[in-house]
């Protein structure tokens, strides 16, 4: 029997589960009968493996292994369908095999139903540490304060993996009571536990954790220093209001604590480990003002590692002085695209400093260099941002001086023109955006909508009302976000009309547009649109239902209960067959910059791996754009429209696990619970804040140098599945 391979052949989850009942019964019989046959020496029933000299217990071991694989397959199917199986999943919690109990416990956490979460409690007392660790992982995924006590107890466990999962759970639960436990764990002798404590401290966002993190940054081993620096960076990322989706103002206590941390971060910018140095510099880049001594930043600009130089470029921008401008101009000649890209964007940010210098030599030099970049840089995205920088320096005249950008066959230059128009403002900018918002390329129309949002005003709002009627759901979604950001109550009428019309669009993209419209209505109209929000709790889209639950929780102070359904399926492609969880299938992405070799993890995220392989087999990724690049964070692609809002007609169940997002991890992009599909990302550095939130389904085995050189607009020429040996 093929065990886990059965999953690939099954149809709907309920059919798969019922169809396997007979196989499970047969396997139980084999497990009971095989040992007896061996003991009695029934030679007349020898197998081929017996004749070739295999161990006497091999048939029993093989049957036991097949039984386990089949049971795990049933659990996977139930989990993917968000179905407790009429008690089947709970029964697996009492299985004699710890691996089965652990997997069933994780499934409960991923399903997330109230009844499922109630079953997690007894697993904390399981005799097997692996099951206890799975229970703590599930508790962390649930982010439910009811599990605080059990997680706190787990911090004192003698088994390091259990302690690590306990610390992770405390960070995700987010109770202020856990501060002492988390900070103390920074000194745990196990490096995995200590790093988990640094990550948990960043989630807790308590200013009192900054000083212990600084100590870890100064005195810890390299891995802990990296996590401490990343945690200090995350401390300065504002939380986002769930209705307006605008960043909140940082708490004064955090601002004060991070001001004290600046010298330690500046010193870490010269760390012997370039990953630590880059993370520390990125944390410095988020500060609110100039450093008293910028010597460390200037030194980092001479580093041999482009990752460190790029982070130093970002960190020098807040200096807001002429020396910073000069440093950025010098980096426009750097050999790495991310460094040049950061430099040109930094010059756009410092346009007021340049203009304050008057019409002297510095301003002329800066404008001249920016024009050279616009005309000659080999990266189109850098040319596009040079257009923005030039517009910030010279004003709206630039919009008429660049006919090449308007007529360009490369959408990125037209998108750059949209951004420039939104930034400089005025009647000419409005007219330019009015034309670009009707561009044939969806990516340009989305950029034009963003430009109109930056521009603001009644005339821009009128054009955004029309964008709510665009044929692309991506444009409608971005228009709803733009109207929410403008804050004009007059937008509620057009938004409500667009929402009602979108109810006739069952697609996944249509669901995203509806959610963005509902978020805008909640922000602009508040409780006046409670009826629409209540109705949306039964929306056919999982994304809409879960998003509306979040909105109502904020508005009303309690979280409504909804039925957890399987992910949306309007035509899921057939999952790739023959993928065993113990195999490591390989995929090669042939990009416009070179080859990237991926290794996939079917044991961690079986549904996402099989979906990815199916899309690769079908040629879906051929020619797809890598639409999003955030240096030091991720490269993202796979969107059929290349806008970041596109999707196919299905979504996947989330499969978050304990595997950390390190440099080169491959994950599934998502907008909310169970909303992943065809878009994926590759991390450019350790990103612990993604752990337990996104599905990680593989890693880069070869080609990280290519990944680090990718820019927005680069594309996947083709993708090929390289089967593992024996497939």
XYZ file of C-alpha atoms in Angstrom:
727
model
C 0.000 0.000 0.000
C 1.294 3.457 -0.882
C 0.354 5.180 2.362
C 0.569 8.940 1.925
C 0.343 8.682 -1.857
C -3.324 7.785 -1.456
C -4.087 11.428 -0.641
C -3.139 12.579 -4.110
C -5.679 10.253 -5.688
C -8.619 11.046 -3.421
C -11.438 13.348 -4.365
C -13.376 15.459 -1.857
C -12.290 15.147 1.750
C -15.357 13.276 2.948
C -15.039 10.704 0.155
C -11.378 10.229 0.944
C -12.030 9.716 4.650
C -14.833 7.210 4.172
C -12.947 5.402 1.417
C -9.982 4.865 3.683
C -12.000 3.265 6.464
C -11.730 -0.142 4.810
C -8.016 0.262 4.245
C -7.501 1.205 7.885
C -9.409 -1.882 8.983
C -7.299 -4.104 6.709
C -4.090 -2.553 7.993
C -5.124 -3.141 11.604
C -5.639 -6.791 10.700
C -2.215 -6.964 9.059
C -0.571 -5.417 12.095
C -2.219 -7.930 14.351
C -1.556 -10.919 12.077
C 1.990 -10.229 10.903
C 3.729 -10.566 14.290
C 1.884 -13.845 14.945
C 2.946 -15.265 11.572
C 6.539 -14.373 12.325
C 6.425 -15.976 15.799
C 4.873 -19.176 14.466
C 7.374 -19.386 11.598
C 4.783 -19.875 8.880
C 7.368 -20.511 6.176
C 4.785 -21.439 3.577
C 3.794 -17.781 3.428
C 7.238 -16.284 2.829
C 7.387 -13.034 0.898
C 9.938 -11.936 -1.688
C 11.701 -9.869 0.962
C 11.976 -12.962 3.195
C 13.639 -14.924 0.382
C 16.243 -12.208 -0.132
C 17.394 -12.211 3.443
C 15.389 -9.366 5.000
C 14.913 -9.198 8.759
C 12.149 -11.505 10.075
C 10.135 -8.526 11.388
C 10.282 -6.571 8.133
C 6.687 -7.380 7.008
C 5.292 -6.170 10.333
C 7.429 -3.043 10.263
C 6.357 -2.294 6.702
C 2.699 -2.798 7.608
C 3.082 -0.542 10.652
C 4.715 2.113 8.532
C 1.970 1.896 5.900
C -0.685 2.117 8.599
C 0.872 5.242 10.076
C 1.153 6.869 6.646
C -2.477 6.140 5.871
C -3.656 7.525 9.205
C -1.598 10.662 8.687
C -3.163 10.998 5.254
C -6.639 10.869 6.771
C -5.660 13.580 9.271
C -4.317 15.755 6.453
C -7.567 15.430 4.532
C -9.700 16.299 7.534
C -7.504 19.273 8.318
C -7.610 20.560 4.730
C -11.411 20.310 4.722
C -11.576 22.073 8.124
C -13.591 19.073 9.262
C -13.445 17.162 12.560
C -14.740 14.108 10.716
C -17.634 13.367 13.040
C -15.273 12.485 15.894
C -12.621 10.732 13.787
C -9.988 13.385 14.428
C -10.585 13.298 18.184
C -10.166 9.523 18.171
C -6.710 9.895 16.635
C -5.714 11.855 19.738
C -5.787 8.577 21.659
C -3.753 6.630 19.102
C -0.876 4.628 20.617
C 1.529 6.176 18.092
C 2.884 9.549 19.384
C 3.445 10.719 15.791
C -0.263 10.273 15.055
C -1.296 12.034 18.270
C 1.055 14.935 17.553
C -0.185 15.329 13.980
C -3.822 15.224 15.058
C -3.104 17.863 17.705
C -1.511 20.175 15.133
C -4.550 19.634 12.877
C -6.824 20.876 15.659
C -4.790 24.074 15.926
C -4.880 24.630 12.183
C -8.630 24.006 11.961
C -9.209 26.530 14.739
C -12.860 25.780 15.478
C -13.922 26.295 19.078
C -14.724 22.614 19.459
C -11.330 21.719 17.981
C -9.486 24.003 20.376
C -11.237 22.436 23.355
C -9.604 19.126 22.436
C -6.095 20.578 22.737
C -6.142 20.945 26.541
C -5.578 17.297 27.515
C -2.653 17.011 25.092
C -0.503 19.222 27.329
C -0.306 16.287 29.753
C 0.552 13.695 27.103
C 3.409 11.368 28.049
C 5.259 12.097 24.799
C 7.173 15.413 24.621
C 6.481 15.552 20.874
C 2.735 15.663 21.548
C 3.173 18.319 24.248
C 5.195 20.403 21.788
C 2.457 19.968 19.163
C -0.162 21.106 21.689
C 1.863 24.237 22.467
C 2.304 24.915 18.752
C -1.457 24.552 18.260
C -2.090 26.867 21.223
C 0.177 29.474 19.667
C -1.620 29.225 16.337
C -4.932 29.756 18.151
C -3.577 32.889 19.906
C -6.092 32.210 22.664
C -5.459 33.500 26.192
C -7.130 30.387 27.603
C -3.896 28.521 26.882
C -1.674 30.972 28.776
C -1.346 28.815 31.911
C -0.304 25.689 30.036
C 2.157 27.646 27.913
C 3.660 29.243 31.018
C 4.125 25.809 32.589
C 5.845 24.583 29.454
C 8.640 27.151 29.874
C 10.033 25.038 32.715
C 9.940 21.734 30.795
C 13.107 19.653 30.697
C 12.817 19.073 26.955
C 14.176 22.018 24.921
C 11.750 21.669 21.952
C 8.835 21.836 24.391
C 10.271 24.964 26.039
C 10.736 26.552 22.618
C 7.126 25.884 21.618
C 5.970 27.240 24.986
C 7.853 30.508 24.492
C 6.529 30.808 20.940
C 2.985 30.260 22.215
C 3.380 32.949 24.883
C 4.561 35.425 22.263
C 1.617 34.710 19.990
C -0.931 34.763 22.806
C 0.474 38.175 23.689
C -0.451 38.424 27.357
C 1.541 41.078 29.284
C 1.843 38.506 32.092
C 4.389 36.574 30.059
C 7.053 39.313 29.949
C 9.206 37.930 32.779
C 9.071 34.381 31.408
C 10.005 35.501 27.896
C 12.840 37.797 28.970
C 14.271 35.115 31.279
C 14.290 32.658 28.383
C 16.776 34.900 26.524
C 19.384 33.242 28.753
C 18.195 29.672 28.165
C 21.143 27.348 27.453
C 19.385 26.068 24.335
C 19.940 28.500 21.458
C 16.587 27.644 19.857
C 14.737 28.607 23.037
C 16.730 31.844 23.417
C 16.017 32.863 19.809
C 12.327 32.054 20.277
C 12.364 34.370 23.308
C 13.752 37.234 21.217
C 11.032 36.687 18.619
C 8.342 36.463 21.321
C 9.547 39.710 22.893
C 9.033 41.524 19.580
C 5.455 40.241 19.444
C 4.796 41.341 23.006
C 5.903 44.924 22.232
C 6.674 45.809 25.856
C 9.316 48.536 26.158
C 10.782 46.769 29.179
C 12.047 44.008 26.874
C 14.287 46.391 24.905
C 17.147 46.414 27.426
C 17.409 42.580 27.667
C 17.339 42.421 23.864
C 20.183 44.944 23.744
C 22.190 42.697 26.095
C 21.553 39.716 23.817
C 22.621 41.808 20.814
C 25.888 42.758 22.511
C 26.820 39.462 24.156
C 24.926 36.600 22.523
C 26.131 34.091 19.923
C 25.602 35.069 16.256
C 22.228 33.376 15.861
C 20.825 35.061 18.979
C 22.305 38.416 17.958
C 20.485 38.104 14.630
C 17.151 37.417 16.313
C 17.705 40.215 18.848
C 18.440 42.726 16.071
C 15.369 41.576 14.117
C 13.250 41.898 17.260
C 14.451 45.462 17.858
C 13.532 46.298 14.267
C 10.027 44.882 14.728
C 9.567 46.959 17.884
C 9.552 50.035 15.657
C 7.009 48.726 13.154
C 3.710 50.375 14.135
C 0.710 48.160 14.657
C -2.066 48.645 12.103
C -5.621 49.671 12.813
C -7.769 46.749 11.575
C -10.463 49.011 10.104
C -8.501 51.879 8.566
C -5.385 49.720 8.027
C -3.343 52.792 8.876
C -0.247 52.520 11.084
C -0.839 53.563 14.660
C 1.455 55.996 16.424
C 4.237 54.223 18.318
C 3.823 54.210 22.066
C 6.001 56.863 23.767
C 7.579 54.204 25.968
C 8.798 52.266 22.919
C 10.106 55.427 21.248
C 12.082 56.318 24.386
C 13.441 52.794 24.840
C 14.561 52.568 21.216
C 16.314 55.916 21.504
C 18.416 54.378 24.255
C 19.051 51.341 22.036
C 20.473 53.346 19.118
C 24.153 53.177 20.216
C 23.943 49.385 20.594
C 22.359 49.064 17.149
C 24.980 51.359 15.608
C 27.739 49.221 17.117
C 26.047 46.063 15.834
C 26.129 47.606 12.365
C 29.803 46.596 12.352
C 29.102 43.032 13.527
C 31.370 40.346 12.080
C 28.279 38.494 10.854
C 26.874 40.493 7.904
C 23.364 39.210 8.594
C 23.471 40.682 12.103
C 24.963 43.935 10.809
C 22.227 44.309 8.181
C 19.448 43.558 10.682
C 20.832 46.132 13.137
C 21.087 48.767 10.416
C 17.506 48.092 9.317
C 16.422 48.660 12.898
C 18.300 51.984 12.857
C 16.611 52.933 9.580
C 13.263 53.027 11.392
C 14.365 55.621 13.939
C 12.631 58.982 14.055
C 15.636 61.314 13.904
C 19.334 61.798 13.274
C 22.088 59.927 15.099
C 24.452 62.030 17.159
C 27.333 60.125 15.555
C 26.751 58.726 12.061
C 30.269 57.310 11.797
C 29.051 53.714 12.028
C 26.689 54.286 9.094
C 29.423 55.756 6.923
C 31.655 52.794 7.734
C 28.870 50.343 6.835
C 28.520 52.027 3.428
C 31.978 50.641 2.602
C 31.082 47.052 3.547
C 31.829 44.320 1.023
C 28.415 42.691 1.444
C 25.682 44.425 -0.627
C 23.053 43.464 1.954
C 24.875 45.521 4.595
C 25.431 48.470 2.239
C 21.769 48.537 1.211
C 20.679 48.533 4.865
C 23.186 51.317 5.618
C 21.746 53.373 2.746
C 18.285 53.063 4.291
C 19.691 53.912 7.720
C 21.415 57.100 6.582
C 18.267 58.677 5.112
C 16.843 59.764 8.524
C 19.953 61.909 9.027
C 18.207 64.430 6.718
C 21.367 66.384 5.926
C 23.630 67.188 2.992
C 26.143 64.530 4.007
C 23.403 61.929 3.679
C 22.564 63.270 0.212
C 26.192 63.032 -0.838
C 26.439 59.459 0.455
C 23.336 58.461 -1.526
C 24.639 60.008 -4.741
C 27.854 58.005 -4.390
C 25.882 54.760 -4.055
C 24.131 55.320 -7.408
C 27.201 53.702 -8.995
C 27.122 50.593 -6.817
C 27.181 47.272 -8.628
C 24.221 45.763 -6.776
C 20.724 46.801 -7.896
C 19.244 46.846 -4.385
C 21.855 49.383 -3.261
C 21.217 51.688 -6.244
C 17.476 51.277 -5.772
C 17.676 52.245 -2.094
C 19.861 55.238 -3.002
C 17.491 56.642 -5.629
C 14.481 56.220 -3.346
C 16.447 57.852 -0.553
C 17.130 60.880 -2.751
C 13.410 61.194 -3.424
C 12.850 61.228 0.348
C 15.536 63.899 0.834
C 14.279 66.225 -1.916
C 13.601 68.996 0.600
C 17.216 68.852 1.794
C 18.427 69.129 -1.795
C 16.089 72.013 -2.627
C 17.041 73.819 0.575
C 20.610 74.000 -0.756
C 19.367 76.454 -3.388
C 20.424 76.451 -7.021
C 24.048 75.718 -6.158
C 26.424 72.999 -7.241
C 24.966 70.280 -4.994
C 21.446 70.569 -6.394
C 22.742 70.648 -9.963
C 24.899 67.599 -9.302
C 22.039 65.642 -7.747
C 19.629 66.449 -10.566
C 22.238 65.572 -13.157
C 22.945 62.200 -11.557
C 19.256 61.402 -11.240
C 18.743 62.193 -14.922
C 21.633 59.874 -15.794
C 20.036 57.087 -13.792
C 16.690 57.694 -15.500
C 18.337 57.500 -18.909
C 20.843 54.716 -18.449
C 20.399 52.436 -15.430
C 20.088 48.838 -16.588
C 17.232 48.181 -14.136
C 13.899 49.563 -15.345
C 12.520 49.742 -11.804
C 15.398 52.019 -10.804
C 14.657 54.203 -13.829
C 11.034 54.396 -12.692
C 12.035 55.530 -9.206
C 14.505 58.000 -10.714
C 11.503 59.536 -12.471
C 9.826 59.947 -9.080
C 12.966 61.485 -7.564
C 13.330 63.917 -10.465
C 9.689 64.955 -10.151
C 10.187 65.609 -6.433
C 13.178 67.816 -7.279
C 11.822 69.636 -10.339
C 8.047 69.543 -9.929
C 5.183 68.839 -12.334
C 7.178 69.938 -15.384
C 8.858 66.535 -15.310
C 5.512 64.879 -16.085
C 5.493 66.551 -19.504
C 9.223 66.192 -20.124
C 9.180 62.398 -20.212
C 7.301 61.260 -23.333
C 9.378 58.086 -23.300
C 7.826 57.043 -20.015
C 4.312 57.705 -21.292
C 4.831 55.755 -24.498
C 7.053 53.076 -22.993
C 6.219 49.475 -23.634
C 7.478 48.695 -20.130
C 4.685 49.111 -17.613
C 7.136 49.959 -14.820
C 7.943 53.370 -16.293
C 4.256 54.216 -16.593
C 3.790 53.065 -12.989
C 6.675 55.352 -12.035
C 4.890 58.197 -13.786
C 1.777 57.445 -11.706
C 3.790 57.602 -8.492
C 5.482 60.838 -9.579
C 2.160 62.485 -10.415
C 0.679 61.490 -7.078
C 3.655 62.925 -5.214
C 3.939 66.314 -6.986
C 0.217 67.074 -7.225
C -1.511 69.813 -9.172
C -3.817 70.021 -12.183
C -1.310 68.543 -14.620
C -0.733 65.566 -12.308
C -4.489 65.009 -12.043
C -4.869 65.097 -15.829
C -1.991 62.667 -16.285
C -3.446 60.230 -13.732
C -6.866 60.563 -15.348
C -5.382 59.179 -18.554
C -3.265 56.507 -16.907
C -6.187 55.134 -14.890
C -7.624 53.902 -18.208
C -4.375 52.231 -19.337
C -4.743 48.798 -20.930
C -2.313 47.264 -18.420
C -4.007 46.409 -15.126
C -0.759 47.043 -13.245
C -0.677 50.629 -14.491
C -4.326 51.222 -13.592
C -3.645 49.975 -10.057
C -0.640 52.328 -9.841
C -2.766 55.215 -11.138
C -5.355 54.555 -8.440
C -2.566 54.686 -5.845
C -1.403 57.983 -7.372
C -4.906 59.423 -7.106
C -4.983 58.434 -3.434
C -1.721 60.315 -2.887
C -3.066 63.296 -4.803
C -6.287 63.567 -2.801
C -9.095 66.054 -3.264
C -12.608 65.902 -4.681
C -11.528 65.592 -8.308
C -9.318 62.607 -7.482
C -12.180 61.030 -5.514
C -14.492 61.330 -8.539
C -12.014 59.370 -10.637
C -11.741 56.775 -7.889
C -15.547 56.380 -7.928
C -15.263 55.414 -11.597
C -12.410 53.027 -10.788
C -14.865 51.112 -8.583
C -16.497 50.042 -11.862
C -13.262 48.786 -13.453
C -13.390 45.393 -15.139
C -10.544 44.169 -12.922
C -11.321 43.208 -9.336
C -7.751 44.199 -8.481
C -8.379 47.803 -9.549
C -11.690 47.879 -7.668
C -10.011 46.577 -4.520
C -7.270 49.211 -4.718
C -9.849 51.937 -5.399
C -11.767 50.949 -2.268
C -8.545 51.164 -0.243
C -7.811 54.587 -1.746
C -11.261 55.946 -0.884
C -10.934 54.614 2.648
C -7.597 56.409 2.985
C -9.037 59.680 1.647
C -11.649 59.589 4.419
C -14.402 61.231 2.389
C -17.833 60.209 3.701
C -19.297 60.978 0.253
C -17.635 57.784 -0.952
C -20.026 55.536 0.987
C -22.708 55.684 -1.715
C -20.454 54.551 -4.588
C -18.830 51.975 -2.303
C -22.169 50.486 -1.293
C -23.249 50.328 -4.939
C -19.983 48.604 -5.873
C -20.407 46.125 -3.014
C -23.905 45.103 -4.070
C -22.819 44.650 -7.668
C -19.836 42.556 -6.560
C -22.150 40.045 -4.853
C -22.774 38.593 -8.293
C -19.050 37.862 -8.720
C -18.237 34.570 -6.957
C -14.542 34.570 -7.862
C -11.749 34.728 -5.296
C -10.633 38.110 -6.648
C -14.215 39.345 -6.383
C -14.215 38.293 -2.739
C -11.121 40.350 -2.065
C -12.722 43.394 -3.696
C -15.829 42.947 -1.520
C -13.723 42.746 1.629
C -11.816 45.927 0.737
C -15.129 47.702 0.073
C -16.563 46.521 3.421
C -13.430 47.704 5.223
C -13.835 51.115 3.602
C -17.513 51.270 4.578
C -16.712 50.305 8.170
C -14.065 53.010 8.337
C -16.163 55.750 6.735
C -19.638 54.848 8.010
C -19.085 52.807 11.164
C -22.180 51.132 12.595
C -24.422 52.432 9.801
C -23.310 49.442 7.739
C -23.677 46.768 10.414
C -26.430 45.089 8.356
C -24.092 44.669 5.392
C -21.352 43.342 7.673
C -23.725 40.869 9.336
C -24.871 39.687 5.906
C -21.244 39.221 4.855
C -20.737 36.666 7.655
C -22.362 34.190 5.264
C -20.455 35.388 2.196
C -19.323 32.510 -0.047
C -15.724 33.736 0.278
C -13.677 32.558 3.271
C -11.585 35.708 2.992
C -14.651 37.935 3.354
C -16.139 35.974 6.265
C -12.959 35.969 8.328
C -12.184 39.587 7.475
C -15.648 40.716 8.564
C -15.285 38.818 11.845
C -12.190 40.915 12.554
C -14.062 44.127 11.695
C -17.048 43.295 13.916
C -14.781 42.325 16.795
C -13.180 45.774 16.709
C -16.501 47.589 16.286
C -18.552 45.654 18.851
C -15.961 44.347 21.305
C -16.695 40.646 20.782
C -15.842 38.098 18.120
C -18.840 36.556 16.356
C -18.760 32.837 15.769
C -18.934 31.700 12.150
C -18.933 28.330 10.511
C -15.412 27.378 9.461
C -15.702 26.113 5.912
C -13.206 24.570 3.517
C -11.245 27.131 1.497
C -12.888 28.600 -1.573
C -12.853 26.316 -4.588
C -14.113 27.620 -7.909
C -12.071 25.189 -9.960
C -9.062 23.885 -8.072
C -6.465 22.340 -10.412
C -5.789 18.641 -9.858
C -3.171 18.186 -7.162
C 0.101 16.690 -8.316
C -0.039 12.951 -7.787
C 2.584 10.683 -6.313
C 4.160 13.049 -3.761
C 5.157 11.196 -0.619
C 5.617 13.199 2.577
C 9.066 11.684 3.067
C 10.280 12.869 -0.314
C 11.776 16.249 -1.097
C 10.631 17.212 -4.617
C 12.743 19.826 -6.377
C 11.637 22.660 -8.646
C 13.852 24.888 -10.776
C 12.694 28.434 -11.457
C 14.379 29.731 -14.599
C 14.186 33.495 -14.082
C 15.348 36.422 -16.188
C 18.304 36.700 -13.777
C 19.248 33.013 -13.513
C 18.216 29.687 -11.994
C 16.727 29.173 -8.520
C 16.562 25.599 -7.219
C 13.826 24.909 -4.666
C 13.379 21.971 -2.301
C 9.785 21.431 -1.143
C 8.433 20.082 2.165
C 5.406 17.804 1.665
C 5.687 16.588 5.271
C 5.133 20.140 6.578
C 2.669 21.574 4.048
C 1.337 18.744 1.838
C -1.534 20.699 0.280
C 0.620 23.700 -0.612
C 3.391 21.538 -2.032
C 1.049 19.528 -4.222
C -0.691 22.696 -5.383
C 2.621 24.344 -6.261
C 3.780 21.266 -8.165
C 0.465 21.082 -10.012
C 0.825 24.710 -11.123
C 4.406 24.033 -12.178
C 3.315 20.974 -14.167
C 0.577 22.960 -15.890
C 3.013 25.697 -16.914
C 1.189 28.325 -14.889
C 4.344 30.113 -13.703
C 5.813 30.484 -17.191
C 6.242 34.203 -17.852
C 4.835 35.324 -14.494
C 6.201 38.559 -13.051
C 8.016 38.859 -9.751
C 5.934 41.873 -8.834
C 7.150 42.603 -5.317
C 10.664 42.940 -3.945
C 11.405 44.306 -0.470
C 15.183 44.256 0.150
C 16.002 42.472 3.370
C 12.528 40.959 3.446
C 11.003 39.064 0.491
C 10.714 38.528 -3.238
C 7.146 37.694 -4.297
C 5.608 36.431 -7.509
C 3.022 34.140 -9.075
C 0.242 36.726 -9.412
C -1.542 36.172 -12.755
C -2.050 39.950 -13.089
C 1.244 41.064 -11.569
C -0.516 43.586 -9.318
C -0.304 41.818 -5.976
C -4.105 41.551 -5.901
C -4.527 38.733 -8.434
C -5.434 35.107 -7.761
C -6.786 31.949 -9.322
C -10.224 30.540 -8.684
C -9.350 28.641 -5.523
C -7.766 29.179 -2.135
C -5.752 26.822 0.051
C -6.034 25.889 3.719
C -3.287 27.458 5.809
C -0.643 25.003 7.001
C 1.474 27.007 9.482
C 3.984 24.919 11.405
C 7.006 25.207 13.635
C 9.526 25.530 10.812
C 11.120 29.025 11.013
C 11.349 31.450 8.115
C 15.092 31.727 7.467
C 16.920 33.252 4.518
C 15.714 31.397 1.433
C 12.485 30.009 2.903
C 9.597 29.631 0.444
C 6.125 30.546 1.671
C 2.612 31.170 0.383
C 1.374 34.752 0.187
C -2.013 35.369 1.738
C -4.435 38.145 2.692
C -6.131 36.404 5.573
C -7.046 33.000 6.912
C -7.082 30.215 4.291
C -6.616 32.684 1.430
C -3.367 31.457 -0.196
C -3.302 30.240 -3.763
C -0.796 30.802 -6.538
C 1.335 33.631 -5.121
C 4.512 32.670 -3.269
C 7.450 34.471 -1.725
C 11.103 33.794 -0.911
C 12.596 35.413 2.169
C 15.799 37.423 1.752
C 16.702 37.202 5.447
C 15.451 35.540 8.625
C 11.881 36.763 9.134
C 10.725 35.321 12.477
C 7.604 37.496 12.597
C 6.225 35.381 9.740
C 6.548 32.151 11.768
C 3.196 30.556 12.572
C 1.356 33.106 10.429
C 2.232 32.038 6.887
C 2.621 28.598 5.341
C 6.256 27.629 4.741
C 6.493 24.895 2.119
C 10.117 24.824 0.936
C 13.520 26.447 0.755
C 16.098 27.574 -1.795
C 18.758 24.891 -2.210
C 20.786 26.770 -4.800
C 20.626 30.225 -6.337
C 20.238 32.655 -3.401
C 22.639 34.949 -5.224
C 20.064 35.136 -8.014
C 17.256 35.744 -5.509
C 19.147 38.647 -3.924
C 19.546 40.285 -7.356
C 15.883 40.143 -8.358
C 13.973 43.375 -8.919
C 10.273 44.142 -9.485
C 9.385 43.251 -13.052
C 11.881 40.418 -13.375
C 10.041 37.297 -14.398
C 9.972 33.532 -14.327
C 10.781 32.280 -17.814
C 9.632 28.793 -16.900
C 9.416 26.421 -13.934
C 10.258 22.715 -13.977
C 9.590 19.942 -11.471
C 12.607 17.697 -10.985
C 11.160 14.511 -9.422
C 13.005 12.971 -6.508
C 14.719 9.633 -7.046
C 12.201 6.852 -7.340
C 9.234 9.012 -8.350
